[in-house]
Amino acid sequence: DQFFSFKMPPKKSQPAFSFLPGRLAFLDALLIYCKGSDTPVPHFAMASNAGFVGLRTSMDLGDWGENRMRYRTAEEEMSRQEKAHSMLVNVLRRNGVDDPADKVRFYASFSYRSHKDLSSEGIASAKWYPDQELRTKHKKIFSLPEWDQTWRKPDTGMIKRASIEAGIQIEIESSNCLMIGTEMYEDYELAKSLGIEFQFANGTNYNPGFFELWAKQETEEMKP
Protein backbone atom coordinates (compact mmCIF):
# COMPACT_ATOMS: atom_id res chain seq x y z
CA ASP A 1 0.00 0.00 0.00
CA GLN A 2 3.02 2.31 0.18
CA PHE A 3 3.72 1.96 -3.55
CA PHE A 4 0.26 1.97 -5.06
CA SER A 5 -3.02 3.78 -4.54
CA PHE A 6 -6.06 1.54 -4.61
CA LYS A 7 -8.65 4.17 -3.72
CA MET A 8 -11.40 4.86 -6.24
CA PRO A 9 -10.98 8.49 -7.42
CA PRO A 10 -13.98 10.84 -7.51
CA LYS A 11 -14.10 10.90 -11.32
CA LYS A 12 -15.02 7.60 -12.93
CA SER A 13 -12.91 8.46 -15.98
CA GLN A 14 -9.75 8.16 -13.87
CA PRO A 15 -8.11 4.79 -13.22
CA ALA A 16 -9.00 3.12 -9.93
CA PHE A 17 -5.40 2.04 -9.36
CA SER A 18 -2.30 4.18 -9.72
CA PHE A 19 1.25 4.64 -8.48
CA LEU A 20 1.73 6.90 -5.48
CA PRO A 21 3.73 10.12 -6.09
CA GLY A 22 7.37 9.60 -6.97
CA ARG A 23 7.19 5.85 -7.44
CA LEU A 24 6.87 5.82 -11.22
CA ALA A 25 9.59 8.45 -11.71
CA PHE A 26 11.95 6.40 -9.56
CA LEU A 27 11.23 3.19 -11.47
CA ASP A 28 11.71 4.83 -14.86
CA ALA A 29 14.99 6.46 -13.80
CA LEU A 30 16.30 3.20 -12.36
CA LEU A 31 15.46 1.20 -15.47
CA ILE A 32 16.91 3.85 -17.79
CA TYR A 33 20.12 3.77 -15.75
CA CYS A 34 20.29 -0.03 -15.94
CA LYS A 35 19.80 0.01 -19.70
CA GLY A 36 22.37 2.75 -20.29
CA SER A 37 25.05 1.24 -18.05
CA ASP A 38 24.54 -2.45 -18.84
CA THR A 39 23.62 -2.98 -15.18
CA PRO A 40 21.39 -6.01 -14.56
CA VAL A 41 17.78 -5.06 -13.84
CA PRO A 42 17.09 -5.77 -10.16
CA HIS A 43 14.40 -8.03 -8.84
CA PHE A 44 11.43 -6.31 -7.16
CA ALA A 45 9.64 -7.90 -4.21
CA MET A 46 6.60 -6.31 -2.55
CA ALA A 47 6.14 -7.72 0.97
CA SER A 48 3.04 -6.59 2.85
CA ASN A 49 1.63 -7.28 6.28
CA ALA A 50 -2.05 -7.81 5.46
CA GLY A 51 -3.16 -8.94 8.89
CA PHE A 52 -6.70 -7.67 8.39
CA VAL A 53 -7.20 -10.76 6.20
CA GLY A 54 -6.44 -12.98 9.19
CA LEU A 55 -8.82 -10.99 11.34
CA ARG A 56 -11.60 -11.17 8.72
CA THR A 57 -11.06 -14.89 8.14
CA SER A 58 -11.19 -15.55 11.90
CA MET A 59 -14.46 -13.62 12.09
CA ASP A 60 -15.99 -15.52 9.17
CA LEU A 61 -14.94 -18.97 10.35
CA GLY A 62 -15.80 -18.24 13.98
CA ASP A 63 -18.98 -16.32 13.13
CA TRP A 64 -18.22 -13.31 15.29
CA GLY A 65 -17.55 -9.60 14.79
CA GLU A 66 -20.22 -7.11 13.77
CA ASN A 67 -17.81 -5.03 11.67
CA ARG A 68 -16.22 -7.83 9.70
CA MET A 69 -17.17 -6.31 6.32
CA ARG A 70 -14.72 -3.46 6.88
CA TYR A 71 -11.82 -5.90 6.48
CA ARG A 72 -10.78 -7.42 3.15
CA THR A 73 -10.98 -11.14 2.47
CA ALA A 74 -8.02 -13.13 1.16
CA GLU A 75 -9.60 -13.12 -2.31
CA GLU A 76 -10.02 -9.33 -2.27
CA GLU A 77 -6.44 -8.81 -1.13
CA MET A 78 -5.05 -11.14 -3.79
CA SER A 79 -7.04 -9.29 -6.45
CA ARG A 80 -5.32 -6.06 -5.41
CA GLN A 81 -1.94 -7.79 -5.44
CA GLU A 82 -2.53 -9.14 -8.95
CA LYS A 83 -3.49 -5.69 -10.24
CA ALA A 84 -0.41 -4.12 -8.67
CA HIS A 85 1.77 -6.89 -10.10
CA SER A 86 0.40 -6.18 -13.57
CA MET A 87 1.07 -2.44 -13.20
CA LEU A 88 4.68 -3.00 -12.18
CA VAL A 89 5.30 -5.57 -14.91
CA ASN A 90 3.95 -3.11 -17.49
CA VAL A 91 6.46 -0.48 -16.36
CA LEU A 92 9.33 -2.91 -16.84
CA ARG A 93 7.97 -4.02 -20.21
CA ARG A 94 7.63 -0.40 -21.36
CA ASN A 95 11.30 0.10 -20.48
CA GLY A 96 12.36 -2.85 -22.62
CA VAL A 97 13.02 -5.38 -19.84
CA ASP A 98 13.05 -8.97 -21.09
CA ASP A 99 10.67 -11.35 -19.31
CA PRO A 100 9.52 -8.64 -16.85
CA ALA A 101 7.15 -10.93 -14.93
CA ASP A 102 10.18 -12.88 -13.71
CA LYS A 103 11.53 -9.71 -12.06
CA VAL A 104 8.43 -8.92 -9.98
CA ARG A 105 7.04 -10.85 -7.03
CA PHE A 106 4.42 -10.06 -4.42
CA TYR A 107 4.14 -11.52 -0.95
CA ALA A 108 1.58 -10.98 1.79
CA SER A 109 1.33 -12.10 5.39
CA PHE A 110 -2.27 -12.78 6.39
CA SER A 111 -1.72 -13.49 10.09
CA TYR A 112 -3.03 -10.75 12.37
CA ARG A 113 -1.12 -9.85 15.51
CA SER A 114 -2.61 -7.68 18.25
CA HIS A 115 -1.26 -4.14 18.23
CA LYS A 116 -0.71 -3.91 21.97
CA ASP A 117 2.56 -2.49 23.30
CA LEU A 118 4.87 -5.48 23.36
CA SER A 119 8.00 -3.64 24.46
CA SER A 120 7.85 -4.95 28.03
CA GLU A 121 6.09 -8.30 27.62
CA GLY A 122 7.75 -9.32 24.36
CA ILE A 123 6.39 -10.65 21.08
CA ALA A 124 5.40 -13.97 22.66
CA SER A 125 2.60 -12.19 24.54
CA ALA A 126 0.85 -11.10 21.33
CA LYS A 127 -2.56 -12.50 20.44
CA TRP A 128 -2.77 -13.95 16.94
CA TYR A 129 -5.68 -14.38 14.53
CA PRO A 130 -6.34 -17.03 13.42
CA ASP A 131 -5.62 -18.63 16.76
CA GLN A 132 -4.33 -22.16 17.20
CA GLU A 133 -7.81 -23.62 17.58
CA LEU A 134 -8.87 -22.35 14.15
CA ARG A 135 -5.55 -23.36 12.61
CA THR A 136 -6.02 -26.91 13.86
CA LYS A 137 -9.64 -27.08 12.70
CA HIS A 138 -8.92 -25.68 9.22
CA LYS A 139 -5.46 -27.07 8.48
CA LYS A 140 -5.94 -27.01 4.70
CA ILE A 141 -6.64 -23.28 4.62
CA PHE A 142 -3.86 -22.29 6.98
CA SER A 143 -1.17 -24.56 5.54
CA LEU A 144 -0.32 -21.97 2.86
CA PRO A 145 2.86 -19.93 3.53
CA GLU A 146 1.06 -16.58 3.73
CA TRP A 147 -0.61 -17.82 6.92
CA ASP A 148 2.67 -18.74 8.60
CA GLN A 149 3.39 -16.40 11.50
CA THR A 150 7.06 -16.22 10.47
CA TRP A 151 5.96 -14.40 7.31
CA ARG A 152 4.73 -11.40 9.25
CA LYS A 153 7.26 -8.58 9.39
CA PRO A 154 9.56 -7.98 11.25
CA ASP A 155 10.09 -11.73 10.91
CA THR A 156 12.04 -12.64 7.79
CA GLY A 157 9.82 -15.25 6.09
CA MET A 158 8.64 -13.18 3.13
CA ILE A 159 12.03 -11.63 2.37
CA LYS A 160 13.84 -14.95 2.59
CA ARG A 161 11.32 -16.57 0.25
CA ALA A 162 11.70 -13.63 -2.15
CA SER A 163 15.49 -13.96 -2.16
CA ILE A 164 15.29 -17.72 -2.82
CA GLU A 165 12.89 -17.27 -5.73
CA ALA A 166 15.10 -14.50 -7.15
CA GLY A 167 18.18 -16.69 -6.86
CA ILE A 168 19.82 -14.43 -4.27
CA GLN A 169 21.69 -15.60 -1.17
CA ILE A 170 20.45 -12.90 1.19
CA GLU A 171 22.97 -13.75 3.92
CA ILE A 172 25.84 -13.17 1.46
CA GLU A 173 24.40 -10.60 -0.93
CA SER A 174 22.58 -8.31 1.51
CA SER A 175 24.78 -5.39 0.43
CA ASN A 176 23.20 -5.64 -3.03
CA CYS A 177 19.69 -5.24 -1.60
CA LEU A 178 17.63 -2.19 -0.69
CA MET A 179 14.46 -2.19 1.38
CA ILE A 180 12.01 0.73 1.28
CA GLY A 181 9.30 0.84 3.93
CA THR A 182 7.35 2.97 6.36
CA GLU A 183 7.31 1.19 9.72
CA MET A 184 10.15 1.56 12.21
CA TYR A 185 9.34 -1.72 13.98
CA GLU A 186 8.12 -3.91 11.14
CA ASP A 187 10.19 -2.71 8.16
CA TYR A 188 13.32 -1.14 9.61
CA GLU A 189 13.90 -3.91 12.15
CA LEU A 190 13.48 -6.55 9.45
CA ALA A 191 16.04 -4.87 7.20
CA LYS A 192 18.40 -4.40 10.14
CA SER A 193 18.20 -8.08 11.11
CA LEU A 194 19.29 -9.12 7.60
CA GLY A 195 21.90 -6.41 7.12
CA ILE A 196 19.94 -4.76 4.29
CA GLU A 197 20.15 -1.04 3.57
CA PHE A 198 16.86 0.66 4.52
CA GLN A 199 15.14 3.83 3.35
CA PHE A 200 11.91 5.33 4.67
CA ALA A 201 9.39 5.74 1.87
CA ASN A 202 7.84 8.86 3.38
CA GLY A 203 9.43 11.73 5.26
CA THR A 204 9.56 11.72 9.06
CA ASN A 205 10.83 14.16 11.68
CA TYR A 206 14.20 12.44 11.45
CA ASN A 207 14.47 11.19 7.87
CA PRO A 208 13.69 12.57 4.42
CA GLY A 209 11.31 10.44 2.40
CA PHE A 210 12.97 8.34 -0.29
CA PHE A 211 10.29 9.21 -2.84
CA GLU A 212 10.00 12.94 -2.07
CA LEU A 213 12.67 13.96 -4.59
CA TRP A 214 11.08 11.79 -7.27
CA ALA A 215 7.64 13.22 -6.51
CA LYS A 216 9.02 16.74 -7.01
CA GLN A 217 10.49 15.65 -10.33
CA GLU A 218 7.10 14.33 -11.45
CA THR A 219 5.51 17.65 -10.47
CA GLU A 220 8.12 19.63 -12.45
CA GLU A 221 7.62 17.46 -15.53
CA MET A 222 3.87 18.10 -15.42
CA LYS A 223 4.31 21.89 -15.51
CA PRO A 224 3.58 23.53 -18.90
GROMACS .gro file of N, CA and C in nm, residues 3-6 15-20 24 27 80-94 104 106:
model
   87
    3PHE      N    1   0.323   0.178  -0.219
    3PHE     CA    2   0.372   0.196  -0.355
    3PHE      C    3   0.259   0.228  -0.452
    4PHE      N    4   0.140   0.181  -0.418
    4PHE     CA    5   0.026   0.197  -0.506
    4PHE      C    6  -0.091   0.260  -0.432
    5SER      N    7  -0.177   0.327  -0.508
    5SER     CA    8  -0.302   0.378  -0.454
    5SER      C    9  -0.415   0.293  -0.509
    6PHE      N   10  -0.496   0.239  -0.418
    6PHE     CA   11  -0.606   0.154  -0.461
    6PHE      C   12  -0.742   0.222  -0.440
   15PRO      N   13  -0.834   0.619  -1.360
   15PRO     CA   14  -0.811   0.479  -1.322
   15PRO      C   15  -0.828   0.459  -1.172
   16ALA      N   16  -0.878   0.341  -1.135
   16ALA     CA   17  -0.900   0.312  -0.993
   16ALA      C   18  -0.770   0.282  -0.921
   17PHE      N   19  -0.668   0.238  -0.996
   17PHE     CA   20  -0.540   0.204  -0.936
   17PHE      C   21  -0.431   0.289  -0.999
   18SER      N   22  -0.337   0.335  -0.919
   18SER     CA   23  -0.230   0.418  -0.972
   18SER      C   24  -0.109   0.410  -0.880
   19PHE      N   25   0.006   0.456  -0.930
   19PHE     CA   26   0.125   0.464  -0.848
   19PHE      C   27   0.117   0.587  -0.758
   20LEU      N   28   0.164   0.575  -0.636
   20LEU     CA   29   0.173   0.690  -0.548
   20LEU      C   30   0.281   0.785  -0.599
   24LEU      N   31   0.667   0.609  -0.980
   24LEU     CA   32   0.687   0.582  -1.122
   24LEU      C   33   0.812   0.652  -1.174
   27LEU      N   34   1.111   0.441  -1.069
   27LEU     CA   35   1.123   0.319  -1.147
   27LEU      C   36   1.177   0.347  -1.286
   80ARG      N   37  -0.611  -0.729  -0.544
   80ARG     CA   38  -0.532  -0.606  -0.541
   80ARG      C   39  -0.386  -0.635  -0.575
   81GLN      N   40  -0.333  -0.742  -0.519
   81GLN     CA   41  -0.194  -0.779  -0.544
   81GLN      C   42  -0.172  -0.809  -0.693
   82GLU      N   43  -0.266  -0.880  -0.754
   82GLU     CA   44  -0.253  -0.914  -0.895
   82GLU      C   45  -0.257  -0.788  -0.982
   83LYS      N   46  -0.342  -0.694  -0.948
   83LYS     CA   47  -0.349  -0.569  -1.024
   83LYS      C   48  -0.219  -0.492  -1.010
   84ALA      N   49  -0.167  -0.483  -0.889
   84ALA     CA   50  -0.041  -0.412  -0.867
   84ALA      C   51   0.075  -0.480  -0.940
   85HIS      N   52   0.074  -0.613  -0.939
   85HIS     CA   53   0.177  -0.689  -1.010
   85HIS      C   54   0.174  -0.654  -1.159
   86SER      N   55   0.055  -0.650  -1.215
   86SER     CA   56   0.040  -0.618  -1.357
   86SER      C   57   0.090  -0.477  -1.388
   87MET      N   58   0.062  -0.382  -1.300
   87MET     CA   59   0.107  -0.244  -1.320
   87MET      C   60   0.259  -0.235  -1.320
   88LEU      N   61   0.322  -0.306  -1.228
   88LEU     CA   62   0.468  -0.300  -1.218
   88LEU      C   63   0.533  -0.372  -1.336
   89VAL      N   64   0.477  -0.485  -1.375
   89VAL     CA   65   0.530  -0.557  -1.491
   89VAL      C   66   0.520  -0.471  -1.617
   90ASN      N   67   0.412  -0.397  -1.632
   90ASN     CA   68   0.395  -0.311  -1.749
   90ASN      C   69   0.499  -0.201  -1.754
   91VAL      N   70   0.541  -0.150  -1.639
   91VAL     CA   71   0.646  -0.048  -1.636
   91VAL      C   72   0.777  -0.107  -1.686
   92LEU      N   73   0.810  -0.226  -1.639
   92LEU     CA   74   0.933  -0.291  -1.684
   92LEU      C   75   0.928  -0.323  -1.833
   93ARG      N   76   0.811  -0.369  -1.879
   93ARG     CA   77   0.797  -0.402  -2.021
   93ARG      C   78   0.811  -0.275  -2.107
   94ARG      N   79   0.753  -0.166  -2.062
   94ARG     CA   80   0.763  -0.040  -2.136
   94ARG      C   81   0.907   0.008  -2.145
  104VAL      N   82   0.937  -0.952  -1.093
  104VAL     CA   83   0.843  -0.892  -0.998
  104VAL      C   84   0.770  -1.001  -0.920
  106PHE      N   85   0.520  -1.064  -0.551
  106PHE     CA   86   0.442  -1.006  -0.442
  106PHE      C   87   0.422  -1.110  -0.333
   0.00000   0.00000   0.00000
